[in-house]
PDB file of C-alpha atoms in Angstrom:
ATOM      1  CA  UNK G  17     -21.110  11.819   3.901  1.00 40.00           C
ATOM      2  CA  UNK G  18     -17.112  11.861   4.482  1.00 45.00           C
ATOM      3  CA  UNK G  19     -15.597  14.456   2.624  1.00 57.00           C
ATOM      4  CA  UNK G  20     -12.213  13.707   3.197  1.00 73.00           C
ATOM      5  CA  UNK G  21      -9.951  11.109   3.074  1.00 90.00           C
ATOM      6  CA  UNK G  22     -10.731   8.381   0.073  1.00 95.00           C
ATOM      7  CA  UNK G  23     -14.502   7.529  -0.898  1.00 95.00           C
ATOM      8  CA  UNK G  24     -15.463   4.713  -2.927  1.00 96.00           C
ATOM      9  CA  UNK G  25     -18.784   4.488  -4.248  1.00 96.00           C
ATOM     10  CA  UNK G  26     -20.449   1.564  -6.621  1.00 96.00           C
ATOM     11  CA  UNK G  27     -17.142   0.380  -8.185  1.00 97.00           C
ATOM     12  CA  UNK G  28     -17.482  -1.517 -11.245  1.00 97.00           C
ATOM     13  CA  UNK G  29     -14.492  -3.053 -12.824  1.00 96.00           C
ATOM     14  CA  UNK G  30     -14.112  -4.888 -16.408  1.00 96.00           C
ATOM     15  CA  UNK G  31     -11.102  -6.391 -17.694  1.00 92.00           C
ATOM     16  CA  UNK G  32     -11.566  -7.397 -21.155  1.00 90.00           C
ATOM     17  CA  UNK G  33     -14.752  -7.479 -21.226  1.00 90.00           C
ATOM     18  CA  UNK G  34     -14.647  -9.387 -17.920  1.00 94.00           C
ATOM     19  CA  UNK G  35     -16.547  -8.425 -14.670  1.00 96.00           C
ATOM     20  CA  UNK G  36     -13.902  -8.580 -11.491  1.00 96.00           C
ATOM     21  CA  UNK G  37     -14.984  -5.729  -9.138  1.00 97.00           C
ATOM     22  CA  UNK G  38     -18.892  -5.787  -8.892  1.00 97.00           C
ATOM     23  CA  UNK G  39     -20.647  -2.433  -6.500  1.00 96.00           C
ATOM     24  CA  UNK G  40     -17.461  -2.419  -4.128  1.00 97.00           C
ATOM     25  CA  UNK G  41     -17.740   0.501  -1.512  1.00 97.00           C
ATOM     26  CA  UNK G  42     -15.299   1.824   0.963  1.00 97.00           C
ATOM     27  CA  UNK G  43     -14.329   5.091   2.976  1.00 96.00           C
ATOM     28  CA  UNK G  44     -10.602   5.487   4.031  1.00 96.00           C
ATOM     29  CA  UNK G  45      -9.879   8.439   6.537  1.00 94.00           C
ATOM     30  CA  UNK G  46      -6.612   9.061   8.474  1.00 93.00           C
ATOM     31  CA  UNK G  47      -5.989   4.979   8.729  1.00 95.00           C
ATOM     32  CA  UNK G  48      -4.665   1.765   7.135  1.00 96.00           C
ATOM     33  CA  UNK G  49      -7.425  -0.670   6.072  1.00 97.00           C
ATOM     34  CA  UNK G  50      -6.683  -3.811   4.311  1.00 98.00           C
ATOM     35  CA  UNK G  51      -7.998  -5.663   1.967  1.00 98.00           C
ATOM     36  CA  UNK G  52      -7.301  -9.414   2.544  1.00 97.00           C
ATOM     37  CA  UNK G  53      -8.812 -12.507   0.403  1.00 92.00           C
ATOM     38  CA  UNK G  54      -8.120 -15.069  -2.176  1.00 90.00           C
ATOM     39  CA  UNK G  55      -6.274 -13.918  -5.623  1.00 90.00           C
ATOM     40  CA  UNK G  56      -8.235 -13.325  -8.366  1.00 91.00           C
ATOM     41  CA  UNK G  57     -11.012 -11.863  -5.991  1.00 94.00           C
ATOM     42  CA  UNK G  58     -10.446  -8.270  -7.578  1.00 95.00           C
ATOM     43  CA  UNK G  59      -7.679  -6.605  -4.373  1.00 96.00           C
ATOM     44  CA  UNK G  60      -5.646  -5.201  -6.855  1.00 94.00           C
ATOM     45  CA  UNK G  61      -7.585  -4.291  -9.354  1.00 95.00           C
ATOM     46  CA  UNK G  62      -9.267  -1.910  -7.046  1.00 96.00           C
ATOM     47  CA  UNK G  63      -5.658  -0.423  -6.135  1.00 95.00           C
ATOM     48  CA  UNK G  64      -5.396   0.146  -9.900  1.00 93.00           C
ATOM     49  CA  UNK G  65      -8.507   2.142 -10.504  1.00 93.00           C
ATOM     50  CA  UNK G  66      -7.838   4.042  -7.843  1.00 94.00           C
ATOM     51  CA  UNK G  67      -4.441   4.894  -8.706  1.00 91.00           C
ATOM     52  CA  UNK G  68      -5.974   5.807 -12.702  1.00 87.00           C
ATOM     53  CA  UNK G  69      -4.740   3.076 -14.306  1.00 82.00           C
ATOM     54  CA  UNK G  70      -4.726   3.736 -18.315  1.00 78.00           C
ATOM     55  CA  UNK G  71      -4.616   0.035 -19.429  1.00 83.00           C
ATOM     56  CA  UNK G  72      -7.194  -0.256 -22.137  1.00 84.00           C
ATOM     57  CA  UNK G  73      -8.719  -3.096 -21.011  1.00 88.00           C
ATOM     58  CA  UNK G  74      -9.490  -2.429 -18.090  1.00 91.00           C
ATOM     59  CA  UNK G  75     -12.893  -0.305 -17.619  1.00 94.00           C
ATOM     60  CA  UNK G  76     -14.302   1.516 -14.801  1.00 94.00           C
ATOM     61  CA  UNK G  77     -17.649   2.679 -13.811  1.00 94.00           C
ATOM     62  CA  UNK G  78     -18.611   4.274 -10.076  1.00 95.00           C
ATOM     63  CA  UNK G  79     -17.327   6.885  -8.191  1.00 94.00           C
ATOM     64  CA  UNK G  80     -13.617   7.837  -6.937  1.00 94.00           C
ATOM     65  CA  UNK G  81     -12.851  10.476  -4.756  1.00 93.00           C
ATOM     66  CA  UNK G  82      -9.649  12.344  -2.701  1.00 91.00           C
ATOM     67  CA  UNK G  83     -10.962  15.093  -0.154  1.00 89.00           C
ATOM     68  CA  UNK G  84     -14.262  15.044  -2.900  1.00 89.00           C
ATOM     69  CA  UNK G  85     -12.563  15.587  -5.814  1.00 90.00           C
ATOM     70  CA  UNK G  86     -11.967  13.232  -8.625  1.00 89.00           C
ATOM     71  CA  UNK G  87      -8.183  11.748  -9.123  1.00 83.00           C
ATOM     72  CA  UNK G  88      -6.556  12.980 -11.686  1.00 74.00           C
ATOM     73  CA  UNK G  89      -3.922  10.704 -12.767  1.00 68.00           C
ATOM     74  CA  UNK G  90      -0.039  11.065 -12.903  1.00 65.00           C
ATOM     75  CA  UNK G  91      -0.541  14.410 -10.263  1.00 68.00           C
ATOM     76  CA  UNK G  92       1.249  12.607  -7.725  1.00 70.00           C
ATOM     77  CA  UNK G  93      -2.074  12.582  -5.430  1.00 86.00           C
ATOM     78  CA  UNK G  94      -1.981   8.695  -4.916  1.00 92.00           C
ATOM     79  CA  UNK G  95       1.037   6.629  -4.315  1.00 91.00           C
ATOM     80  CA  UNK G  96       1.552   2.841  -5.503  1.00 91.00           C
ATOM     81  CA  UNK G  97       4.336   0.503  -4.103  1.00 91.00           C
ATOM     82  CA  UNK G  98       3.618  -2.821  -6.512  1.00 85.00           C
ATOM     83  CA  UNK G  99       4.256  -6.384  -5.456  1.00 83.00           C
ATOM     84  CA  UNK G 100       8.075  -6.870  -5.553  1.00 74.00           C
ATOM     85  CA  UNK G 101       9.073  -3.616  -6.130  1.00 72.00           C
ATOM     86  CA  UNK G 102       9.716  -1.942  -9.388  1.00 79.00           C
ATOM     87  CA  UNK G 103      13.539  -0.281  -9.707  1.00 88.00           C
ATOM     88  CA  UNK G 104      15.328   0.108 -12.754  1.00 91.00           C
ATOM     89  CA  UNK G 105      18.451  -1.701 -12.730  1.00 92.00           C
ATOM     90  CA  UNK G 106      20.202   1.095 -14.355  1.00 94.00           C
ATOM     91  CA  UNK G 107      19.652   4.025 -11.428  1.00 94.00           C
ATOM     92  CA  UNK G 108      20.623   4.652  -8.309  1.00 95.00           C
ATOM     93  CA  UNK G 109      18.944   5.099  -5.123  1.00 94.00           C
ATOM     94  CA  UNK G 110      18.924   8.562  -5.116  1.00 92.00           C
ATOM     95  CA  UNK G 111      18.384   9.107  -9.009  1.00 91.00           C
ATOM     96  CA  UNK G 112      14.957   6.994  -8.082  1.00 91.00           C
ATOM     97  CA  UNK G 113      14.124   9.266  -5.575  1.00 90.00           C
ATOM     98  CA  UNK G 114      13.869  12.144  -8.130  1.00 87.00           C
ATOM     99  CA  UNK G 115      12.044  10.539 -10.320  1.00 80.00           C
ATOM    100  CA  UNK G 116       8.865  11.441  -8.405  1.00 69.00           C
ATOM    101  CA  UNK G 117       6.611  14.798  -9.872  1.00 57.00           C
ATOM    102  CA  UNK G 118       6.508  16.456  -7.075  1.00 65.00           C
ATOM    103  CA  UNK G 119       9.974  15.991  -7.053  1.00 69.00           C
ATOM    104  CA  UNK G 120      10.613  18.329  -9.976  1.00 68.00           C
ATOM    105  CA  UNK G 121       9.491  20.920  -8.811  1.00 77.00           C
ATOM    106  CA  UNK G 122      13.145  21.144  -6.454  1.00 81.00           C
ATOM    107  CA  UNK G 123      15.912  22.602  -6.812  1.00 83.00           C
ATOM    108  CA  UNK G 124      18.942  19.983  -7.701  1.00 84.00           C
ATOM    109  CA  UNK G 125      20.142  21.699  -3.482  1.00 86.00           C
ATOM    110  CA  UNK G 126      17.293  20.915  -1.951  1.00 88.00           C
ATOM    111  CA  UNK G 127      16.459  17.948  -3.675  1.00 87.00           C
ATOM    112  CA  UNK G 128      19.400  16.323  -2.273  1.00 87.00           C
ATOM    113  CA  UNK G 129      18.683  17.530   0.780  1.00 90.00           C
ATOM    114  CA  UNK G 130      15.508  15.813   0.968  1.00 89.00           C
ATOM    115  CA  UNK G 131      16.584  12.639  -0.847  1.00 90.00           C
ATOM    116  CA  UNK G 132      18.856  12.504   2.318  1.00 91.00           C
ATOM    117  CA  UNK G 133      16.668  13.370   5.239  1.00 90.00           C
ATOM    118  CA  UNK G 134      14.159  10.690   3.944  1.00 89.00           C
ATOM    119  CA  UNK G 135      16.423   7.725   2.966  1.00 91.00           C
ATOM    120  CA  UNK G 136      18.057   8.359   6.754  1.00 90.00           C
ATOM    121  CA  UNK G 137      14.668   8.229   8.180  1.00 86.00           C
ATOM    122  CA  UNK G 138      13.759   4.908   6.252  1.00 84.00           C
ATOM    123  CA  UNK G 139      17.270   3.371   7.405  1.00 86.00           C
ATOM    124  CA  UNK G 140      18.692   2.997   3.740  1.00 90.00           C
ATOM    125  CA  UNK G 141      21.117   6.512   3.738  1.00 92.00           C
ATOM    126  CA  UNK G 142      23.779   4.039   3.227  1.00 94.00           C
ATOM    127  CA  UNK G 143      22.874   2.989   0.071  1.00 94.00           C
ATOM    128  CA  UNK G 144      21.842   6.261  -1.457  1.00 94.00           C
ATOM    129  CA  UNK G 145      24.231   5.813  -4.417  1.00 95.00           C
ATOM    130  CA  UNK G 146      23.811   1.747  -4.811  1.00 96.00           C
ATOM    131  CA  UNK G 147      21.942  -0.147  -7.660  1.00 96.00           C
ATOM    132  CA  UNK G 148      18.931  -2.035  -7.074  1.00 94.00           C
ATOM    133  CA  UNK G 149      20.876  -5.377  -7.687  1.00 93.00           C
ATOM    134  CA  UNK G 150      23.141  -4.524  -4.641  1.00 95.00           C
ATOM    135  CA  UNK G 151      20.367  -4.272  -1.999  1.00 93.00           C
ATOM    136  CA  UNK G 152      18.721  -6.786  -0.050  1.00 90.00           C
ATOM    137  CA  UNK G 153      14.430  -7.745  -0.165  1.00 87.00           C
ATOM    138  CA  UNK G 154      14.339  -5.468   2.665  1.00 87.00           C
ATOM    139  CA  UNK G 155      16.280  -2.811   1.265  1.00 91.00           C
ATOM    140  CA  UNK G 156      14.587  -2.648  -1.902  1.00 91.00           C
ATOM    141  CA  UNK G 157      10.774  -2.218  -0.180  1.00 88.00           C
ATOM    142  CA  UNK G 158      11.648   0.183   1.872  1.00 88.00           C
ATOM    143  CA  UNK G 159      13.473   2.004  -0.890  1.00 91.00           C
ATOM    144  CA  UNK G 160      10.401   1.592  -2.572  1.00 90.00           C
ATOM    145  CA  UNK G 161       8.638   3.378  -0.005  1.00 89.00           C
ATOM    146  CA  UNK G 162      10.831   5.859  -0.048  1.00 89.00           C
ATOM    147  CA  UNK G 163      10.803   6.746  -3.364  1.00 89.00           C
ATOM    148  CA  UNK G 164       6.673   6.753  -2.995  1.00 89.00           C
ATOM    149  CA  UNK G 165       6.497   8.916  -0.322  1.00 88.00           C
ATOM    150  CA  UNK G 166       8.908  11.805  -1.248  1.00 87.00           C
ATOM    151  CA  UNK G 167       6.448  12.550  -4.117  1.00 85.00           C
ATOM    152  CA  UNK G 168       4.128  13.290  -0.924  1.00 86.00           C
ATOM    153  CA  UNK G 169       0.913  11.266  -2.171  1.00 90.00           C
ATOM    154  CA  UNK G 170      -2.301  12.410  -0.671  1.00 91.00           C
ATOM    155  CA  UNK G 171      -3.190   8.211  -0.088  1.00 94.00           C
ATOM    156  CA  UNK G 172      -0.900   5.735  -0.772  1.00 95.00           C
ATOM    157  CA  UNK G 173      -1.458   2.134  -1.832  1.00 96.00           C
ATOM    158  CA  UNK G 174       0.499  -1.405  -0.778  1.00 96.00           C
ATOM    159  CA  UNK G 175      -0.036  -3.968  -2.931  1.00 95.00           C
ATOM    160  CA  UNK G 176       1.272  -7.110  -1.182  1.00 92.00           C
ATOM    161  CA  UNK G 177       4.421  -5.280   0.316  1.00 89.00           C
ATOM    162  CA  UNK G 178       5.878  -8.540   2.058  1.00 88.00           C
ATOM    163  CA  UNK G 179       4.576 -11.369  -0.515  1.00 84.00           C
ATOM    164  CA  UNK G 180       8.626 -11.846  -2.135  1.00 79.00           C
ATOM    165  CA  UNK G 181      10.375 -11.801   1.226  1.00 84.00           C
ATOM    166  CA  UNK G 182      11.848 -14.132   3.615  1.00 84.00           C
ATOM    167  CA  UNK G 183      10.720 -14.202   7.327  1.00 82.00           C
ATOM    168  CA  UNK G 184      12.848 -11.738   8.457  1.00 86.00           C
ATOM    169  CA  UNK G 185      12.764  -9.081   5.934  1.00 85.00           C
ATOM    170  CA  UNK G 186       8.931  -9.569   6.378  1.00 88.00           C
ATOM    171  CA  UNK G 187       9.189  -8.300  10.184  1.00 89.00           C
ATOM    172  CA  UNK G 188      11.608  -5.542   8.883  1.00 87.00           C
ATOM    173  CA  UNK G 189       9.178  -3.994   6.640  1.00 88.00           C
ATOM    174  CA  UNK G 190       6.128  -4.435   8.930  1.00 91.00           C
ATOM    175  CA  UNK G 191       8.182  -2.644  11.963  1.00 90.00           C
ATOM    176  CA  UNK G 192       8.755   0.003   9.136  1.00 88.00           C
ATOM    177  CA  UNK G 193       5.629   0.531   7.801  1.00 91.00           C
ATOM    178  CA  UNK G 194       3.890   0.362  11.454  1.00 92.00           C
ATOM    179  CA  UNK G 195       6.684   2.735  12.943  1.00 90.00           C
ATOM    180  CA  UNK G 196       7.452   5.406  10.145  1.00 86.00           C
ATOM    181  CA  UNK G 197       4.433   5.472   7.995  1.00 88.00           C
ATOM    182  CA  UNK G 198       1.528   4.774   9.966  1.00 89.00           C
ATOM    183  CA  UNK G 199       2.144   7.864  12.278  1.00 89.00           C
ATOM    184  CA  UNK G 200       2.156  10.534   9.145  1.00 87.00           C
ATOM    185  CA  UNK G 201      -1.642   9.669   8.682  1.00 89.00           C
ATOM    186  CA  UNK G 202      -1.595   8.823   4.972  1.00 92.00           C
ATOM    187  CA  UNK G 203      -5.139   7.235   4.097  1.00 94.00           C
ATOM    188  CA  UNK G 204      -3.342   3.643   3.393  1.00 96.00           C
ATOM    189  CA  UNK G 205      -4.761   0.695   1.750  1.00 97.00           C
ATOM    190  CA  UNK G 206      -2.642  -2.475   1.905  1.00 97.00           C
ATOM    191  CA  UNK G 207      -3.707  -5.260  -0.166  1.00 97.00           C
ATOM    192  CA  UNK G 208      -2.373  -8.906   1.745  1.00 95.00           C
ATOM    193  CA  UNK G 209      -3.198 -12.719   1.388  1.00 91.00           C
ATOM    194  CA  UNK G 210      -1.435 -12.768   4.703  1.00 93.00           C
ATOM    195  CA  UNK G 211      -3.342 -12.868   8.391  1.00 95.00           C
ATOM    196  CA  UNK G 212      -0.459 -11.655  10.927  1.00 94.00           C
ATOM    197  CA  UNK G 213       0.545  -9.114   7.856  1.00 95.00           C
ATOM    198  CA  UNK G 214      -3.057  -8.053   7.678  1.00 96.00           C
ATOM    199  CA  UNK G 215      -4.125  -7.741  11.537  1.00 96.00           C
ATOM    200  CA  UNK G 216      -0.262  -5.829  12.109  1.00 95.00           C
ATOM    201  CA  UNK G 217      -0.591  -3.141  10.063  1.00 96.00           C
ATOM    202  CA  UNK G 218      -4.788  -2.546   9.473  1.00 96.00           C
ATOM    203  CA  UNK G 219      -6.725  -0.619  11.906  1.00 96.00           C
ATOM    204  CA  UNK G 220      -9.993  -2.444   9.209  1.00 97.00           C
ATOM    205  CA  UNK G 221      -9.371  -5.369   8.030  1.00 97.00           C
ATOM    206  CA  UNK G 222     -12.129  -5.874   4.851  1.00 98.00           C
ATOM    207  CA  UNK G 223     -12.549  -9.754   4.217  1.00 97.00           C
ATOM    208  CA  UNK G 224     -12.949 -10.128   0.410  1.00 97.00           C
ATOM    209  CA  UNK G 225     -14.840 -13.062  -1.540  1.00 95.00           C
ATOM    210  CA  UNK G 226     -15.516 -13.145  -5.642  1.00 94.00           C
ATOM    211  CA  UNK G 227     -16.140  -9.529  -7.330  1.00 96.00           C
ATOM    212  CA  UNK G 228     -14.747  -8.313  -4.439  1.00 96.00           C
ATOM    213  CA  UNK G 229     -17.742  -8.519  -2.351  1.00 96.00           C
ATOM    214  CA  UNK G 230     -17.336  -7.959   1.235  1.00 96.00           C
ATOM    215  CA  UNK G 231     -17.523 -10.873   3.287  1.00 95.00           C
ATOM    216  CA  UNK G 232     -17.624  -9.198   6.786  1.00 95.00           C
ATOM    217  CA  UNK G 233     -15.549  -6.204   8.022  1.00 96.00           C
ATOM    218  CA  UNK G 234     -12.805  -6.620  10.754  1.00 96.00           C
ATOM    219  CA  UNK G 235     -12.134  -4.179  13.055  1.00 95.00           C
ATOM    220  CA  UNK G 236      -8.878  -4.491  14.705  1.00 95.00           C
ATOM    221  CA  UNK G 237      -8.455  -3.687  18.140  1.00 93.00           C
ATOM    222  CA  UNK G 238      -5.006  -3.593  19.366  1.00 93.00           C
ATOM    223  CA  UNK G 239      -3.570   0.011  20.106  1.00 92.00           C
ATOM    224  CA  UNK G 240      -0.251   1.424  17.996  1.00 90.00           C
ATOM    225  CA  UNK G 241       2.567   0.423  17.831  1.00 90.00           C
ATOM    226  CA  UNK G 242       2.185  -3.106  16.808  1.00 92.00           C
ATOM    227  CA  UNK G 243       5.221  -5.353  16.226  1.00 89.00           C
ATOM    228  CA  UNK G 244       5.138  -9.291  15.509  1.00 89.00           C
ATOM    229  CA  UNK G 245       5.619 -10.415  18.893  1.00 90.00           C
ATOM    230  CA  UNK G 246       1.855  -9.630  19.474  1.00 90.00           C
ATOM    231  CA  UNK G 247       1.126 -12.446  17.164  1.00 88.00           C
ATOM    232  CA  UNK G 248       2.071 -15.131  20.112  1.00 88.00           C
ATOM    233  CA  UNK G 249      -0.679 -13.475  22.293  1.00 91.00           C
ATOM    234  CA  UNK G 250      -3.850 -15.267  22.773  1.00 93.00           C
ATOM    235  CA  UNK G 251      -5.796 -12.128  22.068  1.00 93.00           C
ATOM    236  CA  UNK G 252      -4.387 -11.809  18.708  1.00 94.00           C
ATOM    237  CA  UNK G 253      -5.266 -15.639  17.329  1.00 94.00           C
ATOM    238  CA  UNK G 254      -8.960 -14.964  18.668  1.00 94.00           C
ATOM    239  CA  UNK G 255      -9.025 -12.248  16.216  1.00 94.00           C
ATOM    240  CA  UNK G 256      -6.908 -14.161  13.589  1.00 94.00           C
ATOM    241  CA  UNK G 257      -9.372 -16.581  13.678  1.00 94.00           C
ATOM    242  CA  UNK G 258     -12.693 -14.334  13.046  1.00 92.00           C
ATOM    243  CA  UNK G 259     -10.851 -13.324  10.744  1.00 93.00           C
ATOM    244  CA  UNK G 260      -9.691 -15.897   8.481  1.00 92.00           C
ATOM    245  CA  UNK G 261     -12.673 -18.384   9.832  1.00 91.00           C
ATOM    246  CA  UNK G 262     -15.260 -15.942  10.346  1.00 85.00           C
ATOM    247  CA  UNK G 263     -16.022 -17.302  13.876  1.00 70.00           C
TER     248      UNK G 263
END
């Protein structure tokens, strides 16, 4: 039995009343594993159970567990970037990044000194004191990202981090997530709809159908670090294919 990393046992998930996740299993070590399938087949609502969401509707039974411990909520263990990300108009770059927990616990000096070191590493120092209105797609998800990982989560969660962006801002956030984030370790789980998205940044790849059953499991095996241009390779469409087609 893992003991560390993320371990999902007999997930059950109601909404309203409503079954959408039905016995869903799934151990996540030091790796990205996605998630891929239709909408509606229960991707997300799995990110939300694990991240301890408190909507009332939704109800979860089975077994969630960090390093074999439960998640507590709002401890800053698991980070979330949402599906066109989430930034309050009214704040700046750099009051965002203090808005994590963890964050808190700084001092105002060395809070700003970490703000800085981390928006420089994610190539968005520039706009450290912009509003979320001034930035571009790209800017925004990676700002996003950011923001997630100063709080230092324990596993962090993608919902769909491309699905609002043109073609190139796409490629700009996959190069950043496959060059910046993937080396640190995190247990990731990135939910996607798309193939080149999904075979790019997931070392698994979990094909989903209704309730969230799995389909058949994926393993990807190209060698870090990827980038899109491996998506014109022959290799890579052969996999594509057993993927999406199953064959």
């Amino acid at each position: 039995m893992q003991a560390s990393g993320l371990k999902i046992e007999g997930l059950q998930i109601y909404y309203d009343k409503k079954l959408i996740v039905d016995n869903f299993d799934l151990s996540v070590g030091n790796e990205s594993v996605v998630l891929f399938g239709p909408s509606g087949c229960g991707k997300t609502t799995i990110l939300k159970a694990i991240l301890g969401s408190t909507e009332q509707k939704l109800k979860v039974r089975g077994s969630i567990l960090l390093d074999g411990e439960r998640i507590l909520p709002n401890q800053g263990d698991v980070g979330m970037v949402f599906q066109g990300p989430v930034l309050p108009p009214w704040m700046t770059v750099t009051d965002l990044c203090r808005m994590g927990c963890n964050m808190q616990k700084l001092s105002r000096s060395d809070q700003k000194q970490k703000i800085q070191d981390v928006l420089e590493t994610f190539g968005v120092g520039k706009v450290a004191n912009s509003y979320p209105y001034n930035l571009s797609g790209g800017q925004k998800q990676r700002v996003a990202l950011a923001v997630t990982l100063l709080n230092e989560p324990t596993v962090l969660l993608l919902d769909e981090p491309t699905t609002f962006l043109d073609g190139m801002s796409k490629i700009e956030v996959w190069n950043f997530i496959e060059d910046k984030i993937r080396p640190s370790g995190i247990p990731t789980i990135i939910v996607s709809h798309d193939p080149i998205e999904a075979l790019l940044l997931g070392d698994r790849v979990y094909v989903l159908s209704e309730f969230a059953h799995i389909v058949r499991e994926v393993e990807v095996p190209f060698s870090h670090p990827r980038h899109e241009t491996m998506s014109q390779d022959a290799a890579f469409w052969e996999i594509r294919n057993k993927l999406v087609y199953g064959c």
